[in-house]
Amino acid sequence: MASWGRSRCRLPQGAEPAVEGEPHLPTGRDLTEANRFAYAALGSVSLSQLFPEPEQSSFCTEFVAGLVKWLELSEAVLPTMTAFANGLGGEGADMFAQILLKDPILKDNPLVIIQDLLSFSLKDGHYDARARVLICHMTSLLRVPLAELDLLEETFLESLKEIKEEESETAEASRKKRENRRKWKRYLLIGLATVGGGTVIGVTGGLAAPLVAAGAATIIGSAGAAALGSVAGIAVMTSLFGAAGAGLTGYKMKKRVGAIEEFTFLPLTEGRQLHITITITGWLASGKYRTFSAPWAALAHSHEQYCLAWEAKYLMELGNALETILSGLANMVAQEALKYTVLSGIVAALTLPASLLSVANVIDNPWGVCLHRSAEVGKHLAHILLSRQQGRRPVTLIGFSLGARVIYFCLQEMAQEKDESQEEMS
């Protein structure tokens, strides 16, 4: 089993493995009623500060209603919490945080609130990006290092991984045989990468649910583990990490989509996490930056990171053209500077000579092609994310140059798809 005594990750004392016939309530409910009110109020006020846009109102209202029920507060407090979520009482965030930090349970271990809020956010089988933003914000308000949250998420996954490692060879062989039979029927479009790329959680979700629940009990408490061990819980875990856990490693474009010739995800890290990062390179060049992963070698945003490989041929042409232009510009500026005095020469050298302007034609074609392809790639990425290939987890997109353009069109397409779906429902 996992080693729970990891440095820096102080799990709540109440979050112990489930004992049969001895149910354990989530730690948030162990607080006094006044402090449960302060907990819910802090979450509600934080939501109004983080998501003040009108289109986020329904999410905030639903989240607050669920949290009030989760904490077993009286329904009479719901109008107050809803008012907080709608922007009233925003100045009270620090006050509620101070009340919580004085609680005997939380004084020495405010991570209890973060653990409980994480459990609440995961209970329905998806980890909403907005919920994680809220958790990060409250982590800061309660003076808990963000590393504690990362370790809490990581510990949850480690418990599931180590449970998988304890399977006997016979059970594992039998599981693989049954899994392979189903793959051709259910996951044909995911591709063969799924066989080797599936995560522990998705693969074992339907076959080792009791074991998964036993490990999860250490993190989310007995009540949460009981839900995960149910038939519905199997679907919850599969939903969180995608079909068979394959996620983005299992996705490959099966046919040409519009003008796109290349579109695939390359893993930057070996780990798995409850939130993922996708990086998008803006151009390729000879030398150090000839690969999609090179610019992101030092990135440590998540334990599960991918880079998007797209249209390498055209991005390399663009990079080579840029190098040609910059090299020519440097040479021309140096030559022109020698013809003038120090003061006037520097100013004159900044103007592009006619010969260099003709060289600029080199970049026109690859730049135009990449502009068009980046828009197409962004729209296709939007559909991949909307189809939940990555599961129902928060996704962070990071890109530069044309990679940023890909992200822009991805978000634009996702917003349009959301608007169209709402119109169809109305």
Coordinates of C-alpha atoms in Angstrom, one line a residue:
M1 CA 0.0 0.0 0.0
A2 CA 1.0 3.6 -0.3
S3 CA 3.2 5.3 2.2
W4 CA 1.0 8.0 3.7
G5 CA 3.6 9.5 5.9
R6 CA 5.1 11.6 3.1
S7 CA 7.0 14.7 4.0
R8 CA 5.0 17.9 3.7
C9 CA 1.8 16.1 3.0
R10 CA -0.1 16.0 6.4
L11 CA -3.2 14.1 5.8
P12 CA -6.1 14.8 8.2
Q13 CA -6.2 12.6 11.3
G14 CA -9.8 11.8 10.6
A15 CA -9.1 10.5 7.1
E16 CA -8.4 6.9 8.0
P17 CA -9.0 3.8 6.0
A18 CA -12.5 2.6 6.1
V19 CA -13.4 0.0 8.7
E20 CA -16.3 -2.2 7.8
G21 CA -19.4 -1.3 9.9
E22 CA -17.8 1.9 11.1
P23 CA -18.6 4.8 8.7
H24 CA -16.6 7.9 8.9
L25 CA -18.0 11.3 7.9
P26 CA -15.9 13.6 5.7
T27 CA -13.8 15.9 7.8
G28 CA -15.7 19.1 6.8
R29 CA -18.7 17.8 8.7
D30 CA -16.7 17.2 11.8
L31 CA -16.4 21.0 12.3
T32 CA -18.8 22.9 14.5
E33 CA -21.9 24.3 12.8
A34 CA -20.5 27.8 13.0
N35 CA -17.2 26.8 11.4
R36 CA -19.1 24.8 8.7
F37 CA -21.0 28.0 8.0
A38 CA -17.6 29.9 7.8
Y39 CA -16.2 27.2 5.5
A40 CA -19.2 27.4 3.1
A41 CA -19.2 31.2 3.3
L42 CA -15.5 31.4 2.4
G43 CA -16.1 29.2 -0.6
S44 CA -19.1 31.2 -1.7
V45 CA -17.3 34.6 -1.4
S46 CA -14.3 33.2 -3.2
L47 CA -16.4 32.0 -6.1
S48 CA -17.9 35.5 -6.5
Q49 CA -14.4 37.0 -6.6
L50 CA -12.9 34.4 -9.0
F51 CA -15.9 34.1 -11.4
P52 CA -17.9 37.4 -11.4
E53 CA -19.0 36.9 -15.0
P54 CA -22.8 36.5 -15.5
E55 CA -22.3 33.3 -17.5
Q56 CA -20.6 31.7 -14.4
S57 CA -23.6 32.4 -12.2
S58 CA -25.2 29.0 -12.6
F59 CA -22.0 27.2 -11.8
C60 CA -21.5 29.2 -8.7
T61 CA -25.0 28.7 -7.5
E62 CA -25.0 24.9 -8.1
F63 CA -21.6 24.6 -6.5
V64 CA -22.7 26.5 -3.4
A65 CA -25.9 24.5 -3.1
G66 CA -24.0 21.2 -3.3
L67 CA -21.5 22.4 -0.7
V68 CA -24.2 23.4 1.8
K69 CA -25.7 19.9 1.4
W70 CA -22.3 18.2 1.6
L71 CA -21.6 20.0 4.9
E72 CA -25.1 19.1 6.2
L73 CA -25.9 22.8 6.9
S74 CA -29.5 23.9 7.2
E75 CA -31.2 24.8 4.0
A76 CA -32.0 28.1 5.7
V77 CA -28.4 29.3 5.1
L78 CA -28.7 28.7 1.3
P79 CA -30.0 32.1 0.4
T80 CA -27.2 33.7 2.4
M81 CA -24.6 31.6 0.6
T82 CA -26.2 32.3 -2.8
A83 CA -26.0 36.0 -2.0
F84 CA -22.3 35.6 -1.2
A85 CA -21.7 33.8 -4.5
N86 CA -23.5 36.6 -6.3
G87 CA -21.1 39.2 -5.0
L88 CA -22.5 40.4 -1.7
G89 CA -20.1 40.4 1.3
G90 CA -17.0 40.1 -0.7
E91 CA -15.0 41.9 1.9
G92 CA -15.7 39.0 4.4
A93 CA -13.2 36.5 2.9
D94 CA -10.4 37.3 5.2
M95 CA -12.7 37.3 8.2
F96 CA -14.1 33.8 7.4
A97 CA -10.5 32.5 6.8
Q98 CA -9.5 33.8 10.2
I99 CA -12.4 32.1 11.9
L100 CA -11.5 28.8 10.4
L101 CA -7.8 29.1 11.3
K102 CA -8.8 29.5 15.0
D103 CA -10.7 26.2 15.0
P104 CA -9.0 23.5 17.2
I105 CA -9.1 21.0 14.3
L106 CA -7.8 23.5 11.7
K107 CA -5.4 25.5 13.7
D108 CA -2.5 23.1 13.3
N109 CA -3.8 21.4 10.1
P110 CA -5.8 23.7 7.8
L111 CA -5.2 21.1 5.0
V112 CA -8.4 19.4 6.4
I113 CA -10.5 22.0 4.5
I114 CA -8.5 21.5 1.3
Q115 CA -8.9 17.7 1.5
D116 CA -12.6 18.0 2.2
L117 CA -13.1 20.5 -0.7
L118 CA -11.1 18.2 -3.0
S119 CA -13.3 15.3 -2.0
F120 CA -16.5 17.3 -2.7
S121 CA -15.2 18.4 -6.1
L122 CA -14.4 14.8 -7.2
K123 CA -17.5 13.1 -5.9
D124 CA -19.4 13.2 -9.1
G125 CA -16.6 11.8 -11.3
H126 CA -15.3 15.0 -12.8
Y127 CA -12.8 17.7 -11.6
D128 CA -14.1 21.0 -12.9
A129 CA -11.3 23.5 -13.7
R130 CA -13.2 26.2 -11.9
A131 CA -13.4 24.0 -8.8
R132 CA -9.6 23.6 -8.9
V133 CA -9.1 27.3 -9.2
L134 CA -11.3 27.7 -6.1
I135 CA -9.3 25.1 -4.2
C136 CA -6.0 26.8 -5.1
H137 CA -7.4 30.1 -4.0
M138 CA -8.7 28.8 -0.7
T139 CA -5.3 27.0 -0.2
S140 CA -3.7 30.4 -0.4
L141 CA -6.2 32.0 2.0
L142 CA -5.7 29.3 4.6
R143 CA -1.9 29.7 4.3
V144 CA -1.3 26.2 3.0
P145 CA 1.5 25.9 0.4
L146 CA 0.3 24.8 -3.0
A147 CA 2.8 22.0 -2.9
E148 CA 0.5 20.4 -0.2
L149 CA -2.4 20.4 -2.7
D150 CA -0.2 18.8 -5.4
L151 CA 0.9 16.1 -2.9
L152 CA -2.7 15.5 -1.8
E153 CA -3.7 14.9 -5.4
E154 CA -0.6 12.8 -6.1
T155 CA -1.2 10.7 -3.0
F156 CA -4.7 9.8 -4.1
L157 CA -3.3 8.5 -7.4
E158 CA -0.4 6.7 -5.8
S159 CA -2.9 4.7 -3.7
L160 CA -4.6 3.5 -6.9
K161 CA -1.3 2.7 -8.6
E162 CA 0.0 0.6 -5.8
I163 CA -3.3 -1.3 -5.5
K164 CA -2.8 -2.2 -9.2
E165 CA 0.7 -3.5 -8.5
E166 CA -0.6 -5.9 -5.9
E167 CA -2.7 -7.8 -8.4
S168 CA -1.6 -11.4 -8.8
E169 CA -0.2 -12.5 -12.1
T170 CA -3.2 -14.7 -12.7
A171 CA -5.7 -12.0 -12.0
E172 CA -3.8 -9.6 -14.1
A173 CA -3.6 -12.0 -17.1
S174 CA -7.3 -12.7 -16.8
R175 CA -8.1 -9.0 -16.6
K176 CA -6.0 -8.2 -19.7
K177 CA -7.7 -11.0 -21.6
R178 CA -11.1 -9.6 -20.9
E179 CA -10.0 -6.1 -21.4
N180 CA -8.5 -6.9 -24.8
R181 CA -11.8 -8.5 -25.9
R182 CA -13.7 -5.4 -25.1
K183 CA -11.2 -2.9 -26.6
W184 CA -12.0 -3.9 -30.2
K185 CA -15.7 -3.3 -29.6
R186 CA -15.7 -0.3 -27.3
Y187 CA -12.5 1.6 -28.0
L188 CA -11.7 0.9 -31.7
L189 CA -11.3 4.6 -32.5
I190 CA -8.9 5.2 -29.6
G191 CA -6.2 3.2 -31.5
L192 CA -3.6 0.7 -30.4
A193 CA -1.9 3.2 -28.2
T194 CA -4.6 2.7 -25.7
V195 CA -3.3 -0.9 -24.9
G196 CA 0.0 0.5 -23.6
G197 CA -1.1 4.0 -22.7
G198 CA -4.1 3.4 -20.3
T199 CA -3.8 4.6 -16.8
V200 CA -4.3 2.4 -13.8
I201 CA -7.5 4.1 -12.7
G202 CA -9.4 3.6 -16.0
V203 CA -8.2 0.1 -16.7
T204 CA -8.9 -1.2 -13.2
G205 CA -12.1 0.8 -12.8
G206 CA -14.5 -2.0 -13.7
L207 CA -12.5 -4.9 -12.3
A208 CA -10.9 -3.8 -9.1
A209 CA -13.5 -1.3 -7.8
P210 CA -13.5 -2.7 -4.2
L211 CA -9.7 -2.3 -4.1
V212 CA -9.8 1.1 -5.5
A213 CA -12.4 2.1 -3.0
A214 CA -10.2 0.7 -0.1
G215 CA -7.3 2.9 -1.2
A216 CA -9.5 5.9 -1.8
A217 CA -10.9 5.7 1.7
T218 CA -7.6 6.9 3.1
I219 CA -8.0 10.1 1.2
I220 CA -11.7 10.8 0.9
G221 CA -13.1 9.1 4.0
S222 CA -15.4 6.1 4.3
A223 CA -18.5 7.8 3.0
G224 CA -16.7 8.8 -0.2
A225 CA -15.1 5.4 -0.6
A226 CA -18.4 3.7 -0.3
A227 CA -19.7 5.7 -3.2
L228 CA -16.6 4.8 -5.3
G229 CA -17.1 1.1 -4.5
S230 CA -20.6 1.1 -5.9
V231 CA -21.6 0.5 -9.5
A232 CA -22.0 4.2 -10.0
G233 CA -18.5 4.7 -8.5
I234 CA -17.0 2.6 -11.3
A235 CA -18.5 5.0 -13.8
V236 CA -17.2 7.9 -11.7
M237 CA -13.6 6.8 -11.9
T238 CA -13.8 6.0 -15.6
S239 CA -15.3 9.4 -16.2
L240 CA -12.6 11.3 -14.3
F241 CA -9.7 9.8 -16.3
G242 CA -11.3 9.1 -19.7
A243 CA -12.2 5.9 -21.5
A244 CA -9.9 3.1 -20.3
G245 CA -7.7 5.8 -18.8
A246 CA -6.0 6.2 -22.2
G247 CA -6.5 9.9 -22.2
L248 CA -4.5 11.9 -24.7
T249 CA -1.8 9.2 -25.2
G250 CA -4.5 7.1 -26.9
Y251 CA -5.6 9.7 -29.3
K252 CA -4.3 9.8 -32.9
M253 CA -5.9 11.5 -35.8
K254 CA -7.4 8.7 -37.9
K255 CA -8.0 10.7 -41.0
R256 CA -7.1 14.1 -42.3
V257 CA -9.3 16.8 -40.8
G258 CA -9.6 19.8 -43.1
A259 CA -6.1 21.0 -44.0
I260 CA -4.5 19.4 -41.0
E261 CA -1.8 16.8 -41.8
E262 CA -0.3 16.1 -38.4
F263 CA -1.9 16.2 -34.9
T264 CA -0.8 14.1 -32.0
F265 CA 0.0 14.4 -28.3
L266 CA 3.5 13.6 -27.0
P267 CA 4.0 13.0 -23.3
L268 CA 6.5 15.3 -21.5
T269 CA 6.3 13.5 -18.2
E270 CA 5.7 10.0 -16.9
G271 CA 3.3 10.8 -14.1
R272 CA -0.4 11.1 -13.8
Q273 CA -2.3 13.8 -12.0
L274 CA -5.8 15.1 -11.4
H275 CA -5.0 18.1 -13.7
I276 CA -3.0 18.1 -16.9
T277 CA -1.0 20.6 -18.9
I278 CA -0.9 20.7 -22.7
T279 CA 1.9 22.8 -24.3
I280 CA 1.8 24.1 -27.9
T281 CA 5.0 25.0 -29.7
G282 CA 4.9 28.1 -32.0
W283 CA 7.6 27.1 -34.5
L284 CA 10.5 24.7 -35.0
A285 CA 14.1 25.5 -35.8
S286 CA 17.3 23.7 -36.5
G287 CA 19.6 22.9 -33.6
K288 CA 18.3 22.9 -30.0
Y289 CA 14.7 23.7 -30.8
R290 CA 14.1 21.2 -33.6
T291 CA 11.6 19.1 -31.6
F292 CA 8.2 20.0 -30.1
S293 CA 9.3 19.1 -26.6
A294 CA 12.5 21.1 -26.5
P295 CA 11.1 24.5 -25.4
W296 CA 9.3 22.8 -22.5
A297 CA 12.2 20.8 -21.0
A298 CA 12.2 22.9 -17.8
L299 CA 8.4 23.1 -17.4
A300 CA 7.1 21.7 -14.1
H301 CA 3.4 22.8 -14.1
S302 CA 2.0 19.4 -13.6
H303 CA 3.0 15.8 -13.1
E304 CA 1.1 15.0 -16.3
Q305 CA 2.2 17.2 -19.2
Y306 CA 1.9 16.8 -23.0
C307 CA 3.1 18.7 -26.0
L308 CA 1.0 18.9 -29.1
A309 CA 2.8 17.9 -32.3
W310 CA 1.2 19.6 -35.2
E311 CA 2.3 20.4 -38.8
A312 CA 6.0 19.9 -38.2
K313 CA 6.9 20.3 -41.8
Y314 CA 5.4 23.8 -42.0
L315 CA 6.6 24.9 -38.6
M316 CA 10.1 23.9 -39.5
E317 CA 9.9 25.9 -42.8
L318 CA 8.7 28.9 -40.8
G319 CA 11.5 28.6 -38.3
N320 CA 14.1 28.3 -41.0
A321 CA 12.6 31.4 -42.7
L322 CA 12.7 33.3 -39.5
E323 CA 16.4 32.4 -38.9
T324 CA 17.2 33.5 -42.5
I325 CA 15.5 36.9 -41.9
L326 CA 17.1 37.5 -38.6
S327 CA 20.5 36.5 -39.9
G328 CA 20.2 38.7 -42.9
L329 CA 18.9 41.6 -40.8
A330 CA 21.9 41.4 -38.4
N331 CA 24.3 41.4 -41.3
M332 CA 22.7 44.3 -43.1
V333 CA 22.4 46.4 -39.9
A334 CA 26.1 45.8 -39.2
Q335 CA 27.1 46.8 -42.7
E336 CA 24.9 49.9 -42.7
A337 CA 26.2 51.0 -39.3
L338 CA 29.8 51.2 -40.6
K339 CA 28.8 53.8 -43.2
Y340 CA 27.8 56.5 -40.8
T341 CA 28.9 58.2 -37.6
V342 CA 28.0 56.6 -34.4
L343 CA 24.9 58.7 -33.7
S344 CA 23.4 58.9 -37.2
G345 CA 24.5 55.5 -38.3
I346 CA 22.6 53.6 -35.6
V347 CA 19.4 55.3 -36.5
A348 CA 19.9 54.7 -40.3
A349 CA 20.9 51.1 -39.7
L350 CA 17.5 50.3 -38.2
T351 CA 15.7 50.8 -41.6
L352 CA 15.5 47.8 -43.8
P353 CA 17.6 48.0 -46.9
A354 CA 15.8 47.2 -50.2
S355 CA 17.8 44.0 -50.6
L356 CA 16.5 42.7 -47.3
L357 CA 12.9 43.6 -48.1
S358 CA 13.1 41.3 -51.1
V359 CA 14.5 38.5 -48.8
A360 CA 11.4 39.0 -46.6
N361 CA 9.4 37.2 -49.3
V362 CA 10.9 34.0 -48.0
I363 CA 8.7 34.1 -45.0
D364 CA 5.4 35.0 -46.7
N365 CA 4.4 31.5 -47.8
P366 CA 5.2 29.4 -44.6
W367 CA 3.8 32.2 -42.4
G368 CA 0.5 32.3 -44.3
V369 CA 0.2 28.5 -44.3
C370 CA 1.0 28.3 -40.6
L371 CA -1.6 31.0 -39.8
H372 CA -4.3 29.0 -41.5
R373 CA -3.2 25.7 -40.1
S374 CA -3.0 27.1 -36.5
A375 CA -6.6 28.1 -36.7
E376 CA -7.6 24.7 -38.0
V377 CA -5.5 22.9 -35.3
G378 CA -7.1 25.1 -32.6
K379 CA -10.6 24.2 -33.6
H380 CA -9.7 20.5 -33.8
L381 CA -8.1 20.7 -30.3
A382 CA -11.3 22.2 -29.0
H383 CA -13.3 19.2 -30.2
I384 CA -10.8 16.8 -28.7
L385 CA -11.2 18.5 -25.3
L386 CA -14.9 18.7 -25.6
S387 CA -15.1 15.0 -26.3
R388 CA -13.3 14.4 -23.0
Q389 CA -10.4 12.4 -24.4
Q390 CA -8.5 13.6 -21.3
G391 CA -11.3 12.6 -19.0
R392 CA -13.2 15.1 -16.9
R393 CA -10.2 16.9 -15.5
P394 CA -8.9 20.5 -15.5
V395 CA -6.6 21.3 -18.5
T396 CA -4.0 24.1 -18.7
L397 CA -3.0 25.2 -22.1
I398 CA 0.4 26.9 -22.6
G399 CA 1.8 28.2 -25.9
F400 CA 3.9 30.8 -27.6
S401 CA 3.7 32.5 -31.0
L402 CA 1.5 30.4 -33.3
G403 CA 1.0 28.1 -30.3
A404 CA -0.8 30.9 -28.6
R405 CA -2.9 31.4 -31.8
V406 CA -3.9 27.7 -31.6
I407 CA -5.1 28.3 -28.0
Y408 CA -7.1 31.4 -29.0
F409 CA -9.0 29.5 -31.7
C410 CA -9.4 26.5 -29.4
L411 CA -11.1 28.6 -26.7
Q412 CA -13.1 30.5 -29.3
E413 CA -14.4 27.2 -30.8
M414 CA -15.2 25.8 -27.4
A415 CA -17.2 28.9 -26.5
Q416 CA -19.1 28.7 -29.8
E417 CA -19.9 25.0 -29.3
K418 CA -21.2 25.7 -25.8
D419 CA -23.5 28.5 -27.1
E420 CA -24.8 26.3 -29.9
S421 CA -25.6 23.5 -27.5
Q422 CA -27.4 25.8 -25.2
E423 CA -29.5 27.1 -28.2
E424 CA -30.4 23.5 -29.1
M425 CA -31.5 22.8 -25.6
S426 CA -33.7 25.9 -25.3

